[in-house]
Coordinates of C-alpha atoms in Angstrom, one line a residue:
Chain A
M20 CA 22.6 5.1 7.0
S21 CA 25.6 7.9 6.7
D22 CA 25.5 11.6 7.2
K23 CA 25.3 12.2 3.7
H24 CA 21.7 10.6 3.4
S25 CA 20.5 12.8 6.1
V26 CA 18.9 16.0 5.4
G27 CA 21.1 17.1 8.3
V28 CA 19.8 19.8 11.1
V29 CA 16.1 21.0 10.5
S30 CA 13.8 23.6 12.4
P31 CA 10.3 24.0 12.6
Q32 CA 8.4 26.8 11.4
R33 CA 5.2 28.3 12.0
A34 CA 2.2 29.8 9.9
H35 CA -0.8 31.4 11.2
F36 CA -4.5 31.5 9.9
A37 CA -6.4 34.0 11.0
E38 CA -9.2 33.4 8.9
P39 CA -11.5 30.9 10.5
I40 CA -11.9 27.5 10.0
Q41 CA -15.2 25.8 9.7
L42 CA -15.2 22.1 10.9
A43 CA -16.4 18.6 10.1
S44 CA -18.3 18.7 13.8
G45 CA -19.9 22.4 12.5
A46 CA -17.7 23.8 15.0
T47 CA -15.2 26.6 14.0
L48 CA -11.8 27.9 15.0
A49 CA -11.3 31.5 14.9
A50 CA -7.8 31.1 14.2
Y51 CA -5.1 28.6 14.3
D52 CA -1.5 27.8 14.1
L53 CA 0.6 25.1 12.3
V54 CA 4.3 24.2 12.5
Y55 CA 5.9 22.6 9.6
E56 CA 9.1 21.4 8.5
T57 CA 10.5 21.6 5.0
Y58 CA 13.3 19.4 3.5
G59 CA 15.1 20.3 0.0
R60 CA 13.8 22.8 -2.3
L61 CA 10.9 23.8 -3.8
N62 CA 12.1 24.2 -7.8
A63 CA 11.3 27.0 -9.8
D64 CA 7.7 25.5 -11.3
R65 CA 6.9 24.2 -8.1
S66 CA 6.5 21.2 -9.2
N67 CA 8.3 18.9 -7.2
A68 CA 6.5 19.2 -3.5
V69 CA 5.3 16.3 -1.1
L70 CA 3.5 16.3 1.5
V71 CA 3.7 13.9 4.0
C72 CA 1.2 13.2 6.4
H73 CA 1.6 11.6 10.3
A74 CA -0.2 9.0 12.3
L75 CA -1.8 9.3 15.7
S76 CA 1.7 9.8 17.2
G77 CA 3.8 11.8 14.7
S78 CA 4.6 15.3 13.9
H79 CA 5.9 17.9 11.3
H80 CA 9.3 16.3 12.7
V81 CA 9.6 13.6 9.7
A82 CA 13.4 13.6 8.6
G83 CA 16.8 14.7 10.1
H84 CA 17.3 16.5 13.6
Y85 CA 17.6 19.6 15.7
A86 CA 20.9 21.5 16.1
D87 CA 20.4 21.3 20.2
N88 CA 19.2 18.3 20.5
P89 CA 20.8 15.7 17.7
K90 CA 19.2 12.4 19.3
N91 CA 15.7 13.7 18.1
V92 CA 15.8 12.2 14.9
G93 CA 12.4 12.8 12.5
W94 CA 9.8 9.6 12.3
W95 CA 10.7 9.1 9.4
D96 CA 14.2 9.7 8.7
N97 CA 14.7 6.1 6.9
L98 CA 12.6 7.3 4.4
V99 CA 13.6 10.9 3.6
G100 CA 16.8 12.2 2.7
P101 CA 19.3 12.6 0.0
G102 CA 19.5 9.8 -1.6
K103 CA 16.8 7.9 0.0
P104 CA 13.9 6.8 -1.6
L105 CA 12.1 10.1 -1.1
D106 CA 15.1 11.6 -2.0
T107 CA 15.4 15.4 -1.2
D108 CA 18.1 16.1 -3.7
K109 CA 14.2 15.8 -6.4
F110 CA 12.1 16.6 -4.2
F111 CA 10.7 19.5 -2.1
V112 CA 8.9 17.8 1.2
V113 CA 6.9 19.0 3.9
G114 CA 6.0 17.5 7.2
V115 CA 3.3 19.2 9.2
N116 CA 1.9 18.9 12.8
N117 CA -1.9 18.2 12.5
L118 CA -4.7 20.8 13.7
G119 CA -5.5 19.2 17.6
G120 CA -1.8 18.1 17.7
C121 CA 0.8 18.2 20.9
Y122 CA 4.1 19.1 18.6
G123 CA 2.9 23.1 18.2
S124 CA 0.2 23.3 15.9
T125 CA -2.8 24.6 17.8
G126 CA -4.4 21.7 19.6
P127 CA -5.9 21.6 23.1
G128 CA -3.0 22.3 25.0
S129 CA -2.7 26.0 23.4
I130 CA -3.9 28.9 25.1
N131 CA -7.6 29.6 23.7
P132 CA -7.6 33.8 23.1
A133 CA -10.9 33.5 24.1
T134 CA -10.4 32.8 27.6
G135 CA -6.6 33.1 28.1
K136 CA -6.7 29.5 29.3
P137 CA -5.7 26.5 27.6
Y138 CA -8.4 25.3 25.3
G139 CA -8.9 21.5 27.1
A140 CA -11.9 20.0 26.6
D141 CA -13.4 23.1 24.6
F142 CA -11.0 22.0 21.3
P143 CA -13.1 20.6 18.9
V144 CA -13.5 17.1 17.6
V145 CA -11.4 17.4 14.3
T146 CA -11.5 15.3 11.4
V147 CA -9.2 14.0 9.2
E148 CA -11.3 16.3 6.2
D149 CA -10.5 19.1 8.1
W150 CA -6.9 18.1 8.3
V151 CA -7.0 18.1 4.4
E152 CA -8.4 21.6 4.6
S153 CA -5.9 23.0 7.0
Q154 CA -2.9 21.9 5.0
A155 CA -4.6 22.7 1.5
R156 CA -4.1 26.0 3.3
L157 CA -0.4 25.6 4.2
A158 CA 0.2 24.4 0.9
D159 CA -1.8 28.0 -0.2
R160 CA 0.7 29.9 1.9
L161 CA 3.9 27.9 0.8
G162 CA 2.9 28.5 -3.0
I163 CA 2.1 24.9 -3.8
N164 CA -0.7 24.4 -6.0
Q165 CA -0.5 21.0 -6.4
W166 CA 1.5 17.9 -4.9
A167 CA 3.7 16.0 -7.1
A168 CA 3.2 13.1 -4.2
I169 CA 1.3 13.0 -0.7
I170 CA 2.4 10.2 1.3
G171 CA 1.5 8.8 4.4
G172 CA 1.2 5.9 6.5
S173 CA -1.9 4.3 8.6
L174 CA -3.7 7.5 9.6
G175 CA -1.8 9.5 7.2
G176 CA -2.6 7.5 4.5
M177 CA -6.3 8.1 4.9
Q178 CA -5.3 12.0 5.0
A179 CA -3.1 11.1 1.7
L180 CA -6.8 9.2 0.1
Q181 CA -8.5 12.0 1.3
W182 CA -6.7 14.6 -0.3
S183 CA -7.3 13.0 -3.4
L184 CA -11.0 12.8 -3.2
E185 CA -11.5 16.8 -1.7
Y186 CA -9.0 18.0 -4.1
P187 CA -8.0 15.4 -6.9
E188 CA -6.7 18.9 -9.3
R189 CA -4.3 19.1 -6.5
V190 CA -2.4 15.6 -6.2
R191 CA -0.3 13.8 -9.0
H192 CA 0.3 10.7 -6.8
A193 CA -1.2 9.4 -3.6
L194 CA 1.5 7.1 -1.6
V195 CA -1.3 5.4 1.2
I196 CA 0.6 2.8 3.0
A197 CA -0.7 0.7 5.5
S198 CA -4.0 2.1 5.5
A199 CA -7.9 1.5 5.3
P200 CA -11.0 3.2 3.6
K201 CA -12.5 3.1 7.2
L202 CA -11.7 1.6 10.7
T203 CA -13.4 -1.9 11.6
A204 CA -15.5 -2.7 14.7
Q205 CA -12.8 -4.3 16.0
N206 CA -10.1 -0.9 15.3
I207 CA -13.2 1.3 17.2
A208 CA -13.1 -1.4 19.8
F209 CA -9.6 -0.7 20.9
N210 CA -9.8 2.8 20.4
E211 CA -12.4 2.7 22.5
V212 CA -10.4 1.1 25.4
A213 CA -7.6 3.5 24.9
R214 CA -10.4 6.3 25.6
Q215 CA -11.8 5.1 28.3
A216 CA -8.6 4.8 30.2
I217 CA -7.8 7.8 29.9
L218 CA -11.5 9.8 30.4
T219 CA -11.7 7.3 33.5
D220 CA -8.5 9.1 35.1
P221 CA -9.3 10.9 37.9
D222 CA -6.5 13.4 36.4
F223 CA -8.3 13.4 33.3
H224 CA -10.9 16.7 35.1
G225 CA -13.2 16.3 31.9
G226 CA -10.0 17.4 29.4
N227 CA -9.3 20.1 31.6
Y228 CA -6.3 19.2 33.3
Y229 CA -3.7 21.8 32.1
E230 CA -5.2 24.1 35.2
H231 CA -5.1 21.5 37.6
G232 CA -1.1 21.1 36.7
V233 CA -1.8 17.1 36.1
V234 CA -1.9 15.5 33.1
P235 CA -4.2 11.9 33.3
A236 CA -0.9 9.7 32.8
R237 CA -2.3 6.6 34.1
G238 CA -4.7 6.4 31.0
L239 CA -2.4 7.7 28.0
R240 CA -0.4 5.2 29.9
L241 CA -3.0 2.2 29.6
A242 CA -4.1 4.0 26.2
R243 CA -0.2 3.6 24.7
M244 CA -0.1 0.1 26.4
V245 CA -3.7 -1.2 24.4
G246 CA -2.3 0.9 21.1
H247 CA 1.2 -1.0 21.3
I248 CA -0.1 -4.6 21.4
T249 CA -2.1 -4.2 18.2
Y250 CA 1.0 -2.1 16.1
L251 CA 3.4 -5.1 16.8
S252 CA 2.2 -9.1 15.4
D253 CA 2.2 -12.0 17.7
D254 CA 5.0 -13.7 15.6
Q255 CA 7.0 -11.0 16.5
M256 CA 6.1 -10.3 19.9
G257 CA 6.7 -14.2 20.2
E258 CA 10.3 -13.7 18.9
K259 CA 11.1 -10.4 21.0
F260 CA 10.3 -11.4 23.9
G261 CA 8.4 -15.0 23.9
R262 CA 7.9 -15.3 27.9
Q263 CA 11.1 -14.7 29.2
L264 CA 11.1 -14.0 32.2
R265 CA 12.8 -10.2 33.4
E266 CA 14.7 -11.5 36.3
G267 CA 14.6 -15.2 35.6
V268 CA 11.8 -16.6 38.3
L269 CA 8.3 -16.1 38.6
K270 CA 7.5 -13.3 41.7
Y271 CA 4.3 -14.4 42.6
N272 CA 2.8 -10.8 42.3
Y273 CA 1.9 -8.1 40.8
D274 CA 5.4 -6.6 39.6
V275 CA 6.9 -7.6 36.2
D276 CA 7.5 -11.1 35.7
F277 CA 7.7 -11.4 31.8
E278 CA 9.6 -8.8 29.7
I279 CA 6.9 -7.9 27.5
E280 CA 5.4 -6.6 30.8
S281 CA 8.3 -4.4 30.6
Y282 CA 8.0 -3.7 27.9
L283 CA 5.0 -2.3 27.6
R284 CA 5.3 -0.6 30.8
Y285 CA 8.5 1.4 29.3
Q286 CA 6.6 2.3 26.7
G287 CA 3.6 3.8 27.7
D288 CA 5.5 5.9 30.8
K289 CA 7.6 7.3 27.7
F290 CA 4.8 8.0 25.6
A291 CA 2.7 9.6 28.7
G292 CA 5.8 11.7 29.8
F293 CA 5.3 13.6 26.5
F294 CA 2.1 13.4 24.4
D295 CA -1.4 15.3 25.2
A296 CA -4.2 13.0 26.1
N297 CA -6.6 15.0 24.9
T298 CA -4.8 15.2 21.2
Y299 CA -5.3 11.3 21.4
L300 CA -8.8 11.2 22.3
I301 CA -9.0 13.8 19.0
T302 CA -7.6 11.7 16.8
T303 CA -8.3 8.6 17.6
K304 CA -12.0 9.9 17.0
A305 CA -10.7 11.1 13.5
L306 CA -9.2 7.1 13.1
D307 CA -13.0 6.4 13.7
Y308 CA -14.7 8.7 11.6
F309 CA -13.2 8.5 8.6
D310 CA -15.2 6.9 5.8
P311 CA -15.5 8.3 2.6
A312 CA -17.6 6.1 1.4
R313 CA -20.5 7.1 4.2
D314 CA -22.0 9.1 1.9
F315 CA -22.3 7.0 -0.7
G316 CA -24.4 4.2 0.8
G317 CA -21.2 2.7 1.9
D318 CA -20.2 2.1 -2.0
L319 CA -16.4 2.5 -1.6
K320 CA -16.2 2.7 -5.5
A321 CA -18.7 5.5 -6.0
A322 CA -16.7 7.6 -3.4
L323 CA -13.5 7.1 -4.9
A324 CA -14.7 8.0 -8.3
R325 CA -14.0 11.8 -7.7
A326 CA -9.5 10.9 -7.3
S327 CA -7.4 11.6 -10.2
A328 CA -4.2 10.9 -8.7
K329 CA -2.6 8.0 -9.6
F330 CA -1.9 5.6 -6.5
L331 CA 0.5 3.6 -4.8
L332 CA -0.6 1.0 -1.9
V333 CA 1.7 -0.9 0.4
S334 CA 0.6 -3.2 3.1
F335 CA 2.4 -5.9 5.6
T336 CA 1.6 -9.2 5.7
T337 CA 1.5 -9.3 9.4
D338 CA -0.6 -6.2 9.8
W339 CA -3.7 -7.1 11.7
R340 CA -4.6 -3.7 12.5
F341 CA -4.9 -2.5 8.8
A342 CA -4.9 -5.8 7.4
P343 CA -3.9 -6.1 3.5
E344 CA -7.4 -6.9 2.7
R345 CA -8.0 -3.7 3.9
S346 CA -5.4 -2.2 1.3
R347 CA -6.8 -4.5 -1.1
E348 CA -10.6 -3.2 -1.0
M349 CA -9.2 0.5 -2.0
V350 CA -7.1 -1.2 -4.8
Y351 CA -10.4 -3.0 -6.3
A352 CA -12.0 0.7 -5.7
L353 CA -9.4 2.6 -8.2
L354 CA -8.9 -0.3 -10.2
H355 CA -12.6 -0.1 -11.3
N356 CA -12.4 3.6 -12.0
N357 CA -10.1 2.9 -14.5
R358 CA -7.3 4.7 -11.9
E359 CA -3.6 4.4 -12.3
V360 CA -3.1 2.0 -9.4
S361 CA -0.3 -0.3 -7.8
Y362 CA -0.6 -2.5 -4.6
A363 CA 2.5 -4.5 -2.8
E364 CA 2.3 -6.5 0.0
I365 CA 5.3 -6.4 1.9
D366 CA 6.4 -9.2 3.4
C367 CA 7.5 -8.4 7.0
N368 CA 6.7 -9.4 10.4
A369 CA 7.0 -6.1 12.7
G370 CA 3.0 -6.2 12.3
H371 CA 1.6 -2.3 11.8
D372 CA 4.7 -0.6 13.0
S373 CA 6.2 -2.3 9.2
F374 CA 5.4 1.2 7.8
L375 CA 8.5 2.6 9.6
L376 CA 11.0 0.7 9.0
D377 CA 13.3 0.0 6.3
D378 CA 12.5 -3.6 4.8
A379 CA 14.2 -3.6 1.9
Q380 CA 11.4 -5.0 -1.0
Y381 CA 9.4 -2.0 0.6
H382 CA 11.9 0.8 0.5
A383 CA 12.4 -0.1 -3.2
V384 CA 9.3 -0.4 -4.2
M385 CA 8.6 3.4 -2.6
G386 CA 11.5 4.3 -4.3
A387 CA 11.0 3.0 -7.4
Y388 CA 7.5 4.6 -7.6
L389 CA 8.9 8.1 -6.5
H390 CA 11.7 8.3 -9.2
N391 CA 9.5 7.7 -11.9
I392 CA 7.4 10.8 -10.8
A393 CA 8.4 13.5 -13.4
V394 CA 8.7 16.9 -11.5
Chain B
M24 CA 6.6 -15.0 -14.8
T25 CA 8.5 -15.8 -17.7
N26 CA 7.4 -13.0 -19.8
N27 CA 10.8 -11.6 -19.4
S28 CA 12.7 -13.9 -21.2
L29 CA 10.4 -14.5 -24.3
D30 CA 11.0 -13.0 -27.8
R31 CA 8.3 -10.2 -29.0
F32 CA 6.6 -12.5 -31.7
D33 CA 4.0 -13.4 -29.5
F34 CA 3.6 -9.9 -27.9
D35 CA 2.8 -9.2 -31.8
V36 CA 0.6 -11.6 -32.1
I37 CA -1.2 -11.2 -28.9
A38 CA -1.3 -7.4 -29.8
K39 CA -3.0 -8.4 -32.8
W40 CA -6.3 -9.6 -30.6
I41 CA -6.2 -6.7 -29.1
A42 CA -8.4 -3.8 -30.2
P43 CA -7.0 0.3 -29.1
G44 CA -7.7 1.6 -25.9
E45 CA -8.9 -1.7 -24.7
R46 CA -8.7 -2.7 -20.8
V47 CA -6.3 -5.4 -20.0
L48 CA -5.3 -7.8 -17.4
D49 CA -2.1 -9.5 -17.7
L50 CA -1.9 -12.2 -14.8
G51 CA 1.2 -13.9 -14.1
C52 CA 2.7 -10.2 -15.5
G53 CA 6.6 -10.6 -14.8
D54 CA 8.2 -7.1 -15.0
G55 CA 5.4 -5.6 -16.8
S56 CA 6.8 -5.6 -20.5
L57 CA 3.7 -7.0 -21.9
L58 CA 1.7 -4.4 -20.9
K59 CA 4.2 -2.2 -21.4
F60 CA 4.2 -3.3 -25.3
L61 CA 0.5 -3.5 -25.7
A62 CA 0.4 0.4 -24.2
Q63 CA 2.4 1.4 -26.5
A64 CA 0.7 -0.8 -29.5
R65 CA -2.8 -0.2 -28.8
N66 CA -2.9 2.3 -26.2
T67 CA -3.8 -0.1 -24.0
H68 CA -5.4 0.3 -19.9
G69 CA -3.9 -1.9 -18.3
Y70 CA -3.0 -4.0 -15.0
G71 CA -0.6 -6.8 -13.7
V72 CA -1.1 -9.5 -11.1
D73 CA 1.8 -11.3 -9.8
I74 CA 2.9 -12.8 -6.7
D75 CA 6.7 -12.6 -7.1
P76 CA 8.1 -9.1 -5.3
A77 CA 10.7 -9.1 -7.7
N78 CA 8.4 -9.0 -10.6
V79 CA 6.1 -6.3 -8.7
L80 CA 9.4 -3.7 -8.0
A81 CA 10.2 -4.9 -11.4
C82 CA 6.4 -3.5 -12.9
V83 CA 6.9 0.0 -10.3
R84 CA 9.8 0.4 -11.8
N85 CA 8.7 -0.6 -15.7
G86 CA 5.6 2.4 -14.9
V87 CA 3.1 -0.4 -15.2
N88 CA 0.3 -0.7 -12.6
V89 CA 0.8 -4.4 -10.8
I90 CA -1.5 -5.9 -7.9
Q91 CA 0.7 -8.2 -5.5
S92 CA -1.6 -11.1 -5.3
N93 CA -1.6 -15.3 -5.4
L94 CA -3.3 -16.0 -8.8
E95 CA -3.8 -19.6 -7.0
Q96 CA -6.4 -17.6 -4.8
G97 CA -8.7 -16.5 -7.5
L98 CA -9.5 -13.1 -8.5
A99 CA -12.4 -12.4 -5.9
G100 CA -11.7 -9.0 -5.9
F101 CA -12.5 -8.0 -9.9
E102 CA -15.6 -7.3 -11.1
D103 CA -17.8 -9.4 -13.6
G104 CA -16.8 -8.2 -17.4
F105 CA -14.8 -5.7 -16.9
F106 CA -11.5 -6.3 -18.7
D107 CA -11.7 -6.6 -22.6
H108 CA -8.9 -9.0 -22.7
A109 CA -7.8 -11.1 -19.4
I110 CA -4.4 -12.8 -20.4
M111 CA -1.9 -15.3 -18.7
S112 CA 1.1 -15.1 -20.9
L113 CA 3.1 -18.2 -20.2
S114 CA 1.7 -18.4 -16.6
L115 CA -1.2 -21.0 -16.8
Q116 CA 1.1 -23.9 -16.6
T117 CA 2.1 -22.4 -13.7
V118 CA -0.9 -22.5 -11.3
H119 CA -2.6 -25.0 -9.5
R120 CA -5.8 -24.6 -10.0
T121 CA -6.2 -24.5 -13.8
V122 CA -9.9 -24.7 -14.8
P123 CA -11.3 -22.5 -11.7
L124 CA -8.5 -20.0 -13.0
L125 CA -9.8 -20.1 -16.7
E126 CA -13.1 -19.9 -15.5
E127 CA -12.3 -16.9 -13.4
L128 CA -10.5 -15.6 -16.9
L129 CA -13.6 -15.7 -18.7
R130 CA -15.6 -13.9 -15.7
V131 CA -13.4 -11.1 -15.3
G132 CA -12.8 -10.8 -19.2
R133 CA -14.6 -10.4 -22.3
E134 CA -12.4 -12.7 -23.7
A135 CA -9.1 -14.3 -22.8
V136 CA -6.0 -15.1 -24.3
V137 CA -3.4 -17.7 -22.9
S138 CA -0.4 -18.9 -24.1
F139 CA 1.3 -22.1 -23.0
P140 CA 4.6 -24.0 -24.0
N141 CA 3.2 -27.1 -25.8
F142 CA 4.4 -30.5 -24.4
G143 CA 3.8 -32.6 -27.2
Y144 CA 6.1 -30.7 -29.1
W145 CA 8.3 -33.6 -31.2
L146 CA 11.7 -32.2 -29.6
H147 CA 9.9 -32.9 -26.1
R148 CA 8.8 -36.1 -27.2
Q149 CA 11.7 -37.4 -28.4
A150 CA 13.6 -36.3 -24.9
I151 CA 11.0 -38.6 -23.0
L152 CA 11.7 -40.9 -25.8
N153 CA 15.2 -40.9 -24.8
G154 CA 14.5 -41.0 -21.5
R155 CA 14.8 -37.5 -20.2
M156 CA 12.6 -34.4 -19.7
P157 CA 12.3 -32.2 -22.0
V158 CA 14.8 -29.0 -21.7
S159 CA 14.2 -26.3 -25.0
K160 CA 13.4 -22.7 -25.8
D161 CA 10.1 -22.6 -24.3
L162 CA 10.3 -25.5 -21.1
P163 CA 13.7 -24.1 -20.2
Y164 CA 14.1 -25.6 -16.7
Q165 CA 15.5 -28.5 -15.2
W166 CA 12.9 -31.0 -13.4
Y167 CA 13.6 -29.8 -10.2
D168 CA 13.6 -26.2 -10.4
S169 CA 10.8 -25.6 -12.9
P170 CA 8.1 -22.7 -12.0
N171 CA 6.0 -24.9 -14.2
V172 CA 3.2 -27.3 -12.2
R173 CA 1.2 -28.3 -15.0
F174 CA 2.5 -30.1 -18.1
F175 CA 0.1 -30.6 -20.9
T176 CA -0.3 -30.3 -24.9
I177 CA -2.2 -28.5 -26.9
A178 CA -4.4 -31.5 -27.8
D179 CA -5.0 -31.5 -23.9
F180 CA -6.1 -27.8 -23.8
Q181 CA -8.4 -28.1 -26.6
A182 CA -10.3 -31.3 -25.1
L183 CA -10.3 -29.3 -21.7
C184 CA -11.6 -26.3 -23.3
E185 CA -14.3 -28.5 -25.2
E186 CA -15.6 -30.1 -21.8
K187 CA -15.7 -27.0 -19.9
G188 CA -17.6 -25.0 -22.7
I189 CA -14.8 -23.0 -23.6
A190 CA -14.5 -21.7 -27.2
M191 CA -11.2 -21.6 -28.5
R192 CA -11.7 -18.8 -31.1
E193 CA -8.4 -18.9 -32.2
L194 CA -5.1 -20.9 -32.0
K195 CA -1.7 -20.2 -33.0
A196 CA 1.4 -22.6 -32.5
F197 CA 4.9 -21.3 -33.2
D198 CA 8.0 -23.4 -33.5
E199 CA 11.0 -21.4 -32.4
G200 CA 9.0 -18.0 -33.5
K201 CA 8.1 -19.1 -37.1
E202 CA 3.7 -20.4 -37.2
V203 CA 3.1 -24.0 -37.6
T204 CA -0.4 -24.3 -39.6
E205 CA 0.2 -28.1 -39.7
D206 CA -0.1 -30.3 -36.8
P207 CA 0.8 -28.1 -34.1
N208 CA 0.5 -30.5 -31.4
F209 CA 3.8 -32.1 -33.2
L210 CA 5.3 -29.2 -34.4
A211 CA 4.8 -26.4 -32.1
S212 CA 6.7 -25.5 -29.2
L213 CA 4.2 -22.8 -28.0
A214 CA 0.6 -21.9 -28.5
I215 CA -1.4 -19.2 -27.9
C216 CA -5.0 -19.0 -28.0
R217 CA -8.3 -16.7 -27.8
L218 CA -10.6 -18.4 -25.7
G219 CA -14.8 -16.9 -24.9
R220 CA -18.1 -18.2 -24.1
D221 CA -20.3 -18.7 -26.6

């Protein structure tokens, strides 16, 4: 993609919220900051705003790059920009780092004003509902009464769905990509392995590792390695790595033999170098807890009756972490509530991570849907 | 699948069987033009189902609700009797599981509307007599590139409905867009019927 399709140089902004926020857990945060980025221009009647919600490791940096770091390109830059499927010539796009995050919004690594030390273990568990609530306050701050669309993949899709339930009148379209109405036992199991890796790292210090000047990098690295396996498909891993040996011969020791081991170690190390372990714990809990049907005896159709938005759902054939079947559950629940809903099942071999790629059919469907949104 | 290439006369026939404001399901909805037509003509609330990525994209472009799904795998996600009409416009002949799908149509729809090319059309019979597979306006494919997997006549379809206890409430037959009233199995190239359960 050439430069004319990039939003170019961007810079994050910060909003401070002094009014306390009551969280689903019962805890309260007295005040907090959210960092966010915007691309495009809010039109005069404020009808062209689109919120992009991030997944487990994402951030507010959705598109473009920073002046002092051109290599730091937004995580959904292939989707968002002038002339791209989410066209910033038409839409005013907002990316926000969620509460509890580690990219600038108030999170476990932030200073707790009550103690003068990082929150650490004292930072409350936050949920998808809490994120929606905090995002709604940001929308108020930006003068956005109603979003033209809310878009998210994976955990981001859960936020888009939750918005449509919590604030039906504030969402015209929800694009729920590679997502699910709740995690399966298998999904929770993977998250628990990731959490145990962090919680049992001797450098974790009960979550207060900041004051010990260490990070539980071993745990975070293992968590990311496990996660990474589940984001890829067996096919793609086979194609990309197969049984290729790193150095052509078996070593008969516990160093890297196979390319896949090298790849996972690299990904784990990279991630442990910048991501916050407490944020990882909180975010996996938010994933595990999300279940809008819980208050409706497990009846998803009843749970989604509140939504009034129009929906586009997209899944990917090789995604076994958020399988197409999970998207279909939402599709049928919406359809049987007489909601406008379309569903595309994209044939892509990259597993869960497909939603971040620029598969031609996927982006064509996204672009066509977004093109038809009147602003 | 082949909705795209159709003249509108069959849409008009179908629209006459649909009451204003009905909930309709179009299986094998192609680019969504029938659903778009019904929404305009009858203010219907519709959903299409298609497996072809190009058709799914075309529906999204056309602003028609579409669910990408394989009809051969049935309609398990749809509730009983949710739709007023379940429609298969020139798509029944493209699926292998004919009988289960017909039964599914009448499970999810109060009534079904099915249109299909008539293999018994005299020009088709003549082609066979001349030793060649028929190719016509309503059977526009060569034998080697046809999406059709079931080849049947109006009489075959009537016999199947009778055998399966499906009521054929109405049948309209056409030859190149002109209605045929006499001996449709011989003179009609296309049949459109309204099905139900008595």
